[in-house]
Coordinates of C-alpha atoms in Angstrom, one line a residue:
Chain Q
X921 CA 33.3 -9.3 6.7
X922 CA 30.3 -11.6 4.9
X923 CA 27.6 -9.9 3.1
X924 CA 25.4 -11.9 5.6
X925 CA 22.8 -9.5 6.0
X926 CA 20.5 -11.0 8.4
X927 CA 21.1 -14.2 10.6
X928 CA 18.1 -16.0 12.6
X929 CA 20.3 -18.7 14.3
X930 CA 18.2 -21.2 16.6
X931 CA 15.1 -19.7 16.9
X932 CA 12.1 -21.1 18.7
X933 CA 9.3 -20.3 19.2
X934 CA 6.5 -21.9 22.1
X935 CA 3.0 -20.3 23.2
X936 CA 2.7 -22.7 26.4
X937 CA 3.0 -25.5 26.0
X938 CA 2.5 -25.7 22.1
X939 CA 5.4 -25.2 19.6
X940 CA 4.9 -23.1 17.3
X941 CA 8.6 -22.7 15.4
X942 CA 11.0 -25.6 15.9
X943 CA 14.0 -24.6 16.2
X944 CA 14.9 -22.5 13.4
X945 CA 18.0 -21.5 11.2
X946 CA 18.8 -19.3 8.4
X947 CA 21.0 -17.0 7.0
X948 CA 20.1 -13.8 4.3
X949 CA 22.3 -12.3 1.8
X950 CA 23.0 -8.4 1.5
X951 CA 19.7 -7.5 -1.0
X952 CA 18.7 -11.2 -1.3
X953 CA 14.9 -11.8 -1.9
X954 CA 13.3 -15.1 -0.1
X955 CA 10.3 -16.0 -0.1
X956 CA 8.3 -18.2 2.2
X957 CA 5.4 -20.8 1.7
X958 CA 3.5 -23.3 3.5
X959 CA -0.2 -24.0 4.9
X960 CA -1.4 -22.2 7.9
X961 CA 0.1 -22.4 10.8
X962 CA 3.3 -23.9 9.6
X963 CA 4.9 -20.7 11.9
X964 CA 5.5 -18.2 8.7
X965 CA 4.1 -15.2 10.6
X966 CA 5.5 -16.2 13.8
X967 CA 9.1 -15.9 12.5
X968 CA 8.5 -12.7 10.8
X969 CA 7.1 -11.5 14.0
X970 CA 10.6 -12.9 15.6
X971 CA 12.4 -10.5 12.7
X972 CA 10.8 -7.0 13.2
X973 CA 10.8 -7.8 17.1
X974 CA 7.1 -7.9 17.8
X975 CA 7.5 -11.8 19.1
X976 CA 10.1 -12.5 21.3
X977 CA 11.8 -16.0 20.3
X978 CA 11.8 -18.8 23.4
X979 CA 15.3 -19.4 22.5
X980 CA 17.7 -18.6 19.9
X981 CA 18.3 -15.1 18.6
X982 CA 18.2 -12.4 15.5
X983 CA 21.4 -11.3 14.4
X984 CA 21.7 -8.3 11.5
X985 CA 24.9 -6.8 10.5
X986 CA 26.2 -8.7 13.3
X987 CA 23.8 -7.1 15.8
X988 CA 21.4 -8.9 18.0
X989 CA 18.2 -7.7 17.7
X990 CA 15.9 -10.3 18.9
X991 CA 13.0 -9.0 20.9
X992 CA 13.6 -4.9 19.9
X993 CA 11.3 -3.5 17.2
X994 CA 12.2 -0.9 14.8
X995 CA 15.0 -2.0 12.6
X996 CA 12.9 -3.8 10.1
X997 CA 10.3 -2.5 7.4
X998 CA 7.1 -4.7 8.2
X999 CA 4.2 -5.1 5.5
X1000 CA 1.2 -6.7 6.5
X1001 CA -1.5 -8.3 4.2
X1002 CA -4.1 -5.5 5.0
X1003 CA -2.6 -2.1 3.9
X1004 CA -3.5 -0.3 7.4
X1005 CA -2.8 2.8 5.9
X1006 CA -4.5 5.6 8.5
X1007 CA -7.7 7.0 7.5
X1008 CA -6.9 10.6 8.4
X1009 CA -3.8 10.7 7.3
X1010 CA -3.2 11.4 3.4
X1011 CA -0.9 9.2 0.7
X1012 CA 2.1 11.6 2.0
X1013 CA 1.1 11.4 5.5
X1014 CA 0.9 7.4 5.5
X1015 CA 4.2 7.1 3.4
X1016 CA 6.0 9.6 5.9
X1017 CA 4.1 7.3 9.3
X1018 CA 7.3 5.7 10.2
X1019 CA 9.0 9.0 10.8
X1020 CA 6.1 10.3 12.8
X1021 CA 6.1 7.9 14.8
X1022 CA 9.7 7.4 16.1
X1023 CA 10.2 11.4 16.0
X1024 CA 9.2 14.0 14.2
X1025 CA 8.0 13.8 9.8
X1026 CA 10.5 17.0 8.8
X1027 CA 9.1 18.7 5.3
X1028 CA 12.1 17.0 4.3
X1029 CA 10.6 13.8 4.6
X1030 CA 7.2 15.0 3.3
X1031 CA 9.4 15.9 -0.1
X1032 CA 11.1 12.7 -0.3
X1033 CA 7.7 10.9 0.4
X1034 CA 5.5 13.1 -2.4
X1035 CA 8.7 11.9 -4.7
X1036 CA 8.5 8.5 -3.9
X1037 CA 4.9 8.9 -4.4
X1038 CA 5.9 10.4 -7.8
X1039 CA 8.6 8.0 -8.9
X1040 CA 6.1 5.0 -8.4
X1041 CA 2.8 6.7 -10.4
X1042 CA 0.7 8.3 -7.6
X1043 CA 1.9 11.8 -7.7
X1044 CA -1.2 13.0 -8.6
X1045 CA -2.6 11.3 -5.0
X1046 CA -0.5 12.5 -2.3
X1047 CA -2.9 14.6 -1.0
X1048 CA -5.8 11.7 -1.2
X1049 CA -7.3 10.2 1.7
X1050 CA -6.5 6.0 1.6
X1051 CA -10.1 5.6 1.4
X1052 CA -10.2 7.6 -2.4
X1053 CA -7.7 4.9 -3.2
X1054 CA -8.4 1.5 -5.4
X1055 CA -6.9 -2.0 -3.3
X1056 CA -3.7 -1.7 -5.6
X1057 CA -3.0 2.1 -5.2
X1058 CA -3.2 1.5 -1.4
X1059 CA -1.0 -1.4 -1.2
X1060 CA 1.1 0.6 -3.5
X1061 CA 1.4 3.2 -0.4
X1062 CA 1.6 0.6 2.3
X1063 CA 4.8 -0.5 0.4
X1064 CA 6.2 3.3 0.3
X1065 CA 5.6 3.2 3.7
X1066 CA 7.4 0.6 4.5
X1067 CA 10.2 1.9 1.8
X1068 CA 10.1 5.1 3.5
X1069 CA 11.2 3.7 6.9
X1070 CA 14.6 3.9 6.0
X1071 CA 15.4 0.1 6.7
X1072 CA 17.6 -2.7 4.8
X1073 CA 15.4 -5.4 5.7
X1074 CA 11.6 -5.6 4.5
X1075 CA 9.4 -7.9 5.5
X1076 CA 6.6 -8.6 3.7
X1077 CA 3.5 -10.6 4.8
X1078 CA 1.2 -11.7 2.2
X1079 CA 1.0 -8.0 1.1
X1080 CA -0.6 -8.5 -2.4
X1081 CA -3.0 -11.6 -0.7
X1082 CA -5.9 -9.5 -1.1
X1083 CA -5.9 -8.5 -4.6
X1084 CA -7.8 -9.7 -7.5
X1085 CA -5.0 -12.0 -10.0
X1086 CA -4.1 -9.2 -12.1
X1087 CA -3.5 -6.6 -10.1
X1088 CA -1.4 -8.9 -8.1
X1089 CA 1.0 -9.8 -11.1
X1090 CA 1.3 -6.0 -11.7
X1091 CA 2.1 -5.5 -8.5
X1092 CA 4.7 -8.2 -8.2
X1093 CA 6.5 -6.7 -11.2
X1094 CA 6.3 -3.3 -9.5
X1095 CA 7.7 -5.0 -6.4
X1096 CA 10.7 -6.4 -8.4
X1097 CA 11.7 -2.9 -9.9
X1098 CA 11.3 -1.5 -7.0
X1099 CA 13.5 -4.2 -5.3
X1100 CA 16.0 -3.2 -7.9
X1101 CA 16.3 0.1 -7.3
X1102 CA 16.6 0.3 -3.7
X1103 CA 18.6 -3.0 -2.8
X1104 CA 17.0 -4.2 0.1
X1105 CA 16.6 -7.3 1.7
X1106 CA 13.7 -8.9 1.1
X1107 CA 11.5 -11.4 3.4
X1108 CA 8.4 -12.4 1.7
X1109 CA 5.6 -14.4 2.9
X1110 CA 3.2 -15.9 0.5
X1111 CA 0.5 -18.8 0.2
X1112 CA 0.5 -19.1 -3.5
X1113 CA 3.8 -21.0 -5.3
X1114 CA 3.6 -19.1 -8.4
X1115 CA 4.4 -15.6 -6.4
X1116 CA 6.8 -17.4 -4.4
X1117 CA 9.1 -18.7 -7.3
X1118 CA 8.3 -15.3 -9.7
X1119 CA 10.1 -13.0 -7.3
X1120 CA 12.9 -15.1 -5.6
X1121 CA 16.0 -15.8 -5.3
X1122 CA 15.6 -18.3 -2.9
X1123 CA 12.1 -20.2 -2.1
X1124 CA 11.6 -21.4 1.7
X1125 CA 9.1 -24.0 2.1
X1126 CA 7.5 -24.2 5.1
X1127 CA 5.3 -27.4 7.2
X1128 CA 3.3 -27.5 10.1
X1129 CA 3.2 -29.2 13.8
X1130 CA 5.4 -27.5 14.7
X1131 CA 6.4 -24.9 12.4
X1132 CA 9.3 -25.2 10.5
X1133 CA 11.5 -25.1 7.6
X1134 CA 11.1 -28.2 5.1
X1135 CA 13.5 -27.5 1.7
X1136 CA 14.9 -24.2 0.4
X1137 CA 15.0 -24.0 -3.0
X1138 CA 17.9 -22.0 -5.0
X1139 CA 15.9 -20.1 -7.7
X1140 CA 18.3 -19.0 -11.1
X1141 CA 15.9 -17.8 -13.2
X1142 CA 17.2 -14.6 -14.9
X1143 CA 16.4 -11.0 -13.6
X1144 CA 14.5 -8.7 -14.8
X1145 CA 11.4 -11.6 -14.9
X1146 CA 8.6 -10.4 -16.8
X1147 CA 5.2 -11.6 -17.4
X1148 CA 7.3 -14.7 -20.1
X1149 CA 8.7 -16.0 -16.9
X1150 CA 5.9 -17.8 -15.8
X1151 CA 5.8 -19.6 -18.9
X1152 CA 9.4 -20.9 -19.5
X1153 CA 10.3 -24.3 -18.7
X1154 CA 12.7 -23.5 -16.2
X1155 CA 9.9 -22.0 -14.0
X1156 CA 7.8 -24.8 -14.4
X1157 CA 10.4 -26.8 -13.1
X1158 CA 11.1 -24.7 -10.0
X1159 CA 7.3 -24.6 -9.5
X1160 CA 6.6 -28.4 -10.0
X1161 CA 9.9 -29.0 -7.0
X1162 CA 8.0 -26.3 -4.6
X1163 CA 4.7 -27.9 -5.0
X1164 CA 5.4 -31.5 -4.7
X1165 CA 7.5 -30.3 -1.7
X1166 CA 4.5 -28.7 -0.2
X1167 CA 1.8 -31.4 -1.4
X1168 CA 4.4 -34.4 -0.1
X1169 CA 4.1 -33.0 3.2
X1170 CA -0.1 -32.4 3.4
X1171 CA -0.3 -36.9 2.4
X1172 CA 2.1 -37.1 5.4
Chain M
X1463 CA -27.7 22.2 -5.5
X1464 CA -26.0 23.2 -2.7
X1465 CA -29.0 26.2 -2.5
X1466 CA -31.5 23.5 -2.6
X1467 CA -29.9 21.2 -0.2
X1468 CA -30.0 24.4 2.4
X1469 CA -33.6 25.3 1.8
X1470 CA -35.4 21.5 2.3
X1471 CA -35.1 21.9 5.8
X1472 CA -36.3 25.2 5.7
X1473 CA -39.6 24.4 3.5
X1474 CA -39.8 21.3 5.5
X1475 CA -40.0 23.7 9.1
X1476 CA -42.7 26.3 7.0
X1477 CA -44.6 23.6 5.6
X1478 CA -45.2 22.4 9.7
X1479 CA -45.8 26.2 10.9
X1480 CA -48.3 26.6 8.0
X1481 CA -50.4 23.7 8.5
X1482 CA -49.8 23.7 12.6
X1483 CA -51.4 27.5 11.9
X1484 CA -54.2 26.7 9.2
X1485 CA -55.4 23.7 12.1
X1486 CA -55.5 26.3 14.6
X1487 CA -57.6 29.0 12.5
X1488 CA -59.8 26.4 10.9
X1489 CA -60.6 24.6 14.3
X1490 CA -61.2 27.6 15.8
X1491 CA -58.6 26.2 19.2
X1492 CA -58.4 28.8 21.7
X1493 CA -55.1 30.4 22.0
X1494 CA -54.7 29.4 25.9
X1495 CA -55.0 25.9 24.5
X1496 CA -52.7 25.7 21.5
X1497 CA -51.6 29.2 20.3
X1498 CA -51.1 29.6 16.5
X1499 CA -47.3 29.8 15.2
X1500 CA -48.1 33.5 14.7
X1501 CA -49.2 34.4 18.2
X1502 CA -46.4 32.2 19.6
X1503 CA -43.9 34.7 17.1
X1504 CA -45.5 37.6 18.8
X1505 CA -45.3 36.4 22.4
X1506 CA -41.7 35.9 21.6
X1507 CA -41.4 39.4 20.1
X1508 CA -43.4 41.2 22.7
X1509 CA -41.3 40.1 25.6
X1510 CA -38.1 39.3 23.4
X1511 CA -35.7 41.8 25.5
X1512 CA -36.5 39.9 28.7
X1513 CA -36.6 36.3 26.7
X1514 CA -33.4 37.1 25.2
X1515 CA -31.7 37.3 29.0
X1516 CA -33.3 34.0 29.9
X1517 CA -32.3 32.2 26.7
X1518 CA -28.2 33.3 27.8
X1519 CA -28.9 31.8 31.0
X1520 CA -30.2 28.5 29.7
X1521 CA -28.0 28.8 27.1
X1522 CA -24.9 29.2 28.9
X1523 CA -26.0 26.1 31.8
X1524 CA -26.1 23.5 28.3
X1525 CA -23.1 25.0 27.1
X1526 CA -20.7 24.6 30.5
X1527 CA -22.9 21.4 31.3
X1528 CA -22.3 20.0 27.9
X1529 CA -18.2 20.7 27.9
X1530 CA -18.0 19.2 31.4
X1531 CA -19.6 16.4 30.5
X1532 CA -18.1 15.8 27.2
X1533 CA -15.0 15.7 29.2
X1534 CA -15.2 13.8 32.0
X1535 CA -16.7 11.5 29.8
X1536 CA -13.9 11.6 27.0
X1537 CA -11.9 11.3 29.7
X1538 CA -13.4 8.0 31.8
X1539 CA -13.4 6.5 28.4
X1540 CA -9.8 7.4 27.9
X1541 CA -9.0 5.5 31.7
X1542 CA -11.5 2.8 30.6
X1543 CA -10.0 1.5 27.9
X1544 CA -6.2 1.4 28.7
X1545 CA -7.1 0.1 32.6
X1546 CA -9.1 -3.2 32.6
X1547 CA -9.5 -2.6 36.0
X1548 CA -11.3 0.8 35.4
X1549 CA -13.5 -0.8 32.8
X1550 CA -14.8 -3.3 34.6
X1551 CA -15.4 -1.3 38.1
X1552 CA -16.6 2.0 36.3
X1553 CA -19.1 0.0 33.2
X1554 CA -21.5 -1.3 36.0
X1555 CA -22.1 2.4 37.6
X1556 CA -22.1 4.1 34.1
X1557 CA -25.4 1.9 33.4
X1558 CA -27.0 2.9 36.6
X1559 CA -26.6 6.3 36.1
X1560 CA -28.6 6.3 33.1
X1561 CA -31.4 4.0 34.4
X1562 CA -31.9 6.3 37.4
X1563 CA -34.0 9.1 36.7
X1564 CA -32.7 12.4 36.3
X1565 CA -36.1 14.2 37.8
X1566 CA -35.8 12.0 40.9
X1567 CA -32.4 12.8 41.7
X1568 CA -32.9 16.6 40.5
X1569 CA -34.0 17.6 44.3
X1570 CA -31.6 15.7 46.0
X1571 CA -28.6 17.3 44.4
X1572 CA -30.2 20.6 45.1
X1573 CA -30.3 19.4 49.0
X1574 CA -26.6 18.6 48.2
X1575 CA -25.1 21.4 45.8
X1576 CA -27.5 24.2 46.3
X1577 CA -29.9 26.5 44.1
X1578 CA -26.6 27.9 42.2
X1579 CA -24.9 26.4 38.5
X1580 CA -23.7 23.1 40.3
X1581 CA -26.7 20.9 40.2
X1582 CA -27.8 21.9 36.7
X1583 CA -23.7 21.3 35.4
X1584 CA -24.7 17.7 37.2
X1585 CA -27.6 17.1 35.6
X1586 CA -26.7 18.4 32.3
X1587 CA -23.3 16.4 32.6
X1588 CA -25.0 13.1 33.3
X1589 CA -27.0 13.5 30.0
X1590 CA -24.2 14.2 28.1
X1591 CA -21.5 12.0 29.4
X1592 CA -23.1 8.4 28.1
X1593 CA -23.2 8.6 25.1
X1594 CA -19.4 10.1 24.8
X1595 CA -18.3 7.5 26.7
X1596 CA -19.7 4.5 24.8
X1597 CA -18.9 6.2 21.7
X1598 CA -15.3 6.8 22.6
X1599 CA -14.9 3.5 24.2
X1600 CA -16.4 1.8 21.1
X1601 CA -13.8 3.8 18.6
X1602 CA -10.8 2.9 21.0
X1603 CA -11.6 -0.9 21.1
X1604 CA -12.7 -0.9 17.3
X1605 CA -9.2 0.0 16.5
X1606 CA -7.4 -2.0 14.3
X1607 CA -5.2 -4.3 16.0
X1608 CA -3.0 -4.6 13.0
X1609 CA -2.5 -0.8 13.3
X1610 CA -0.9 -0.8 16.5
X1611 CA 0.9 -4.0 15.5
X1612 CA 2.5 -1.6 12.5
X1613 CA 3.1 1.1 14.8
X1614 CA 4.9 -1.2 17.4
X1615 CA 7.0 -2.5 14.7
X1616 CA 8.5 0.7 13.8
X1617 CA 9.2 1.3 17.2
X1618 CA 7.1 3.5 18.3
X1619 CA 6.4 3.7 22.2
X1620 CA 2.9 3.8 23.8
X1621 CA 2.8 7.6 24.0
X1622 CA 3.4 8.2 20.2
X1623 CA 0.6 5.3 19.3
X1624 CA -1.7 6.8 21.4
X1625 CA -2.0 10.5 20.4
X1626 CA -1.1 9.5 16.4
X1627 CA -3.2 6.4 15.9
X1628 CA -5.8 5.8 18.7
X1629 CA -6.8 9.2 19.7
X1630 CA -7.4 10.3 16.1
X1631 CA -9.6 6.7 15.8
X1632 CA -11.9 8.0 18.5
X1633 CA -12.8 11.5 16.6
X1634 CA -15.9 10.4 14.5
X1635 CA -18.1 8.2 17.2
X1636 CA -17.2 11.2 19.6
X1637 CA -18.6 14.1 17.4
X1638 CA -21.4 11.2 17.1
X1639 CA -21.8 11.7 20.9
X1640 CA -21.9 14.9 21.1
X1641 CA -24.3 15.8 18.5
X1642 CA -26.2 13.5 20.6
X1643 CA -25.4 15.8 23.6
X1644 CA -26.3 18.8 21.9
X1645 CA -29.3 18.4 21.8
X1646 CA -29.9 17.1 25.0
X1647 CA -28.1 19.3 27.3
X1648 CA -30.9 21.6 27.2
X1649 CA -33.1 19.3 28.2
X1650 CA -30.7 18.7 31.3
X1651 CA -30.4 22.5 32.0
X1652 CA -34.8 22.9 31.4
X1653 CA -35.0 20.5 34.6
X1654 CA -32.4 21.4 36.4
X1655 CA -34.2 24.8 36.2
X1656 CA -37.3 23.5 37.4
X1657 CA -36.2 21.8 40.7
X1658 CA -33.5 24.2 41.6
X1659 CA -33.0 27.8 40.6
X1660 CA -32.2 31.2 41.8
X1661 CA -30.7 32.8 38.3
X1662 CA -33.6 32.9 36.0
X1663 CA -34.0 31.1 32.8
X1664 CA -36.2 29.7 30.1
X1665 CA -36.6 26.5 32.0
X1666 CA -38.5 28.3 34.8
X1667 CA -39.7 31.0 32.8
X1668 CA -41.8 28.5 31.5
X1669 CA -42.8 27.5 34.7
X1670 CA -44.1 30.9 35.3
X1671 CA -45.8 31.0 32.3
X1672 CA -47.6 27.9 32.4
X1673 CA -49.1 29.0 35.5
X1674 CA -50.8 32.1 34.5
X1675 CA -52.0 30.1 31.0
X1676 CA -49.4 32.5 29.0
X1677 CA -49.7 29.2 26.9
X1678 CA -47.9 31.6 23.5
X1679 CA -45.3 32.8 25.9
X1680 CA -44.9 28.8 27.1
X1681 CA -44.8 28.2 23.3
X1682 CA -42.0 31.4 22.5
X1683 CA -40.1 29.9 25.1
X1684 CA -40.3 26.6 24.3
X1685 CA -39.3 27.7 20.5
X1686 CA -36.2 29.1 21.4
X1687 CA -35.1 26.4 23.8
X1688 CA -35.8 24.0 20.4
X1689 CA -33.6 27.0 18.5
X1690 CA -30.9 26.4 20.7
X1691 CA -30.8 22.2 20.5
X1692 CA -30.5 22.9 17.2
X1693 CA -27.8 25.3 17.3
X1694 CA -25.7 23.0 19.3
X1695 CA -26.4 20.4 16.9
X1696 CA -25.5 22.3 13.9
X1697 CA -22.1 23.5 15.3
X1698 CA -21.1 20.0 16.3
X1699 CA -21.9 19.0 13.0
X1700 CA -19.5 21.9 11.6
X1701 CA -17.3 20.8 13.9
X1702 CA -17.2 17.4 12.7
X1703 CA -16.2 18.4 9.3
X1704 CA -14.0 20.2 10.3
X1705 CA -12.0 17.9 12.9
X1706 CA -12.6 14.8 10.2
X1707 CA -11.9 16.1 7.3
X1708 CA -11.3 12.4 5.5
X1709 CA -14.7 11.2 6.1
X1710 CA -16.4 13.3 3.9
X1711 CA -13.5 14.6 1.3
X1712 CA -10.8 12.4 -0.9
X1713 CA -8.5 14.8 -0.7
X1714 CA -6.5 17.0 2.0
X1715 CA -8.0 20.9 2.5
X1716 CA -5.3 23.4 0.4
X1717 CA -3.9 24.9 3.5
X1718 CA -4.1 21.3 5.5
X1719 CA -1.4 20.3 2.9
X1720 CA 2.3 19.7 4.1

């Protein structure tokens, strides 16, 4: 047995005529955190879609722990950009959505979620409606919510693209511990190279027409990364590689 | 704050009665003409027990009009916006019910469904219906696509999204509706009552009255068919805060919590 957690082995994707992912291959460690970048429309989304089911691929298929799983949604946590937390649901009844909406959200659940809530510094919220929230306390919940589903695999789309700079780095520091703790798998889809190289341990570079992958990019910075990562040499480096990779392609 | 919030209205109504009343004594207008707000109190006084049977009567046409419409028209919404067939047949005829006029087809649906409750439920119903279902149709497509997308990626089947994510999304634009309604069904139920009635109520009470230049008694009547609009209104609007609790607090009611 591999610790191969998640395998996505020949995966295309067309809409029509137009190809959106060339055929695509890649294999995920046990609680290995990639992150993806590339312009728009270089087919980023459209394989996370593929993951969590939502897009069935043309060809090619979605393994995880040996399962395939292409096509069939539910056995992936999915973050999106916007938080989409419910309006009339409150922080507990947002982090326990998943529960509610594939059964029944026990009181057991409810407790786990207010401790979650607790754990990551909203405990004093659980009863809030999202819109009481600030932008970072409500992406905070989108990502309990995704915690919360009970899956090994996260993926997670742009989900700090809409907060200011500061925030963001707070929140990617947050995202890190609480990578740590839990020991997920991590899929994470970004625009900005700085994010991308920060959290991973593997950077995927993406291009356009037609979507696909252009260079990965081992990343063996030392964990816990802290605010002083950004400024070492080593992640300059790393950065430099990713963004010549990614400017190389837009003169082409 | 919450004292003075409560008595604006209030002062707002007295401050009309009391210059509607000072016009009327300074102008010297004959009562037949416009009664004062005291002679119209009286009026409503003097005959209140038999008022008070009417005011049931017309009361209780809004009230079963308004439901029935409410409903159908929650639920042709509902149809509308899953069926793209329904939507497009059903949009076209939902318009033309509203541009015909409801006094012209008043007789005919008398000719049709008698002098009993049936043509004023029908009259009162196609008031209230409209703007329930644009409302709800308008809070069903201005659901976040993104929403359903999360929803579908947990795995959650058609059933489960539509009672825990869409219906929830159509609360606020229908209590919208029917506050709307609320105050019109009474209208509905005041002409159904004029083309068509063998039960007595306000609506051809003031018929009656209008006749024999009772204008006061037209003016009691017309008074507590305004007290009654504004009843409706008010409870929808208790209603509404209530079934939507989010829109107006940040956080959960104590005994709401789980």
């Amino acid at each position: 047995m591999t610790d191969t957690k998640l395998t996505i082995d020949g995966v295309e994707v067309r809409f029509g005529e137009a190809l959106a992912l060339a055929e695509t291959g890649l294999e995920v460690k046990n609680g290995e955190f990639i992150t993806f970048v590339g312009p728009s429309g270089c087919g980023k989304t459209t394989l996370m879609n593929v993951v969590a089911g939502l897009q069935r691929p043309t060809s090619g298929r979605v393994l995880m722990d040996g399962q395939d799983i292409s096509g069939r949604p539910g056995h992936v946590g999915y973050m999106f950009q916007k938080d989409l937390l419910v309006p009339w649901r409150t922080v507990t009844g947002n982090i326990v959505l998943g529960a509610a909406l594939t059964g029944r959200a026990t009181n057991a659940d409810r407790a786990d979620a207010r401790e979650l809530a607790r754990r990551y510094g909203l405990g004093d919220f659980v009863d809030h409606y999202p819109h009481a929230l600030s932008g970072g306390m409500r992406q905070r919940v989108a990502l309990m919510r995704t915690l919360a589903f009970h899956k090994d695999v996260l993926l997670l789309d742009e989900p700090f693209g809409a907060l200011d700079a500061q925030t963001r780095l707070e929140m990617q520091q947050w995202l890190l511990q609480v990578w740590a703790d839990s020991g997920r798998t991590v899929l994470f889809i970004t625009h900005d190279v700085d994010e991308a190289v920060f959290l991973a341990d593997r950077v995927v570079v993406m291009s356009p027409r037609p979507g696909r992958i252009q260079a990965i990019h081992d990343v063996g910075l030392p964990r816990p990364r802290t605010v002083d990562t950004l400024l070492t040499p080593d992640f300059m480096e790393l950065k430099s590689q990713v963004l010549a990779g990614l400017y190389h392609h837009m003169e082409g | 704050m919450k004292a003075v919030r409560l008595a604006t209205p209030l002062f707002a109504v007295l401050l009309v009665a009391a210059v509607w009343q000072l016009a009327v004594s300074v102008f010297k207008v004959p009562a037949y003409v416009l009664p004062s707000p005291s002679q119209t109190w009286s009026a409503l006084g003097d005959d209140w027990t038999n008022i008070r049977s009417l005011a049931a009567q017309t009361l209780y046409e809004s009230a079963i009009g308004f439901l029935v419409g409410a409903g159908i028209g929650f639920a042709l919404a509902v149809a509308m916006a899953h069926v793209k067939i329904a939507h497009r047949v059903l949009y076209p005829i939902l318009i033309a019910t509203q541009a015909v006029p409801i006094v012209a087809i008043a007789a005919p649906l008398v000719i049709i469904l008698g002098y009993g409750l049936a043509p004023k439920l029908v009259i009162v119903g196609l008031i209230v219906f409209f703007p329930v279902v644009v409302n709800v149709l308008d809070g069903l497509s201005g659901i976040d696509a993104g929403m359903v997308n999360l929803a579908r990626s947990m795995g959650a089947g058609p059933v489960k999204i539509f009672l825990l994510i869409r219906l929830p999304a159509t609360l606020s634009p229908l209590f919208s509706a029917l506050k709307l309604g609320a105050a019109y069904a009474v209208t509905g139920a005041v002409i159904g009552e004029w083309t068509a009635s063998i039960t007595p109520g306000l609506g051809k009470d003031l018929l009656l009255k209008n006749s024999r230049l009772d204008t006061a008694g037209v003016y009691a009547d017309v008074l507590l068919l305004t007290a009654i609009g504004i009843g409706g209104f008010l409870l929808m609007t208790i209603l509404e805060r209530v079934a939507t609790p989010w829109r107006t607090r940040s956080t959960a009611r104590r005994w709401f919590r789980r």
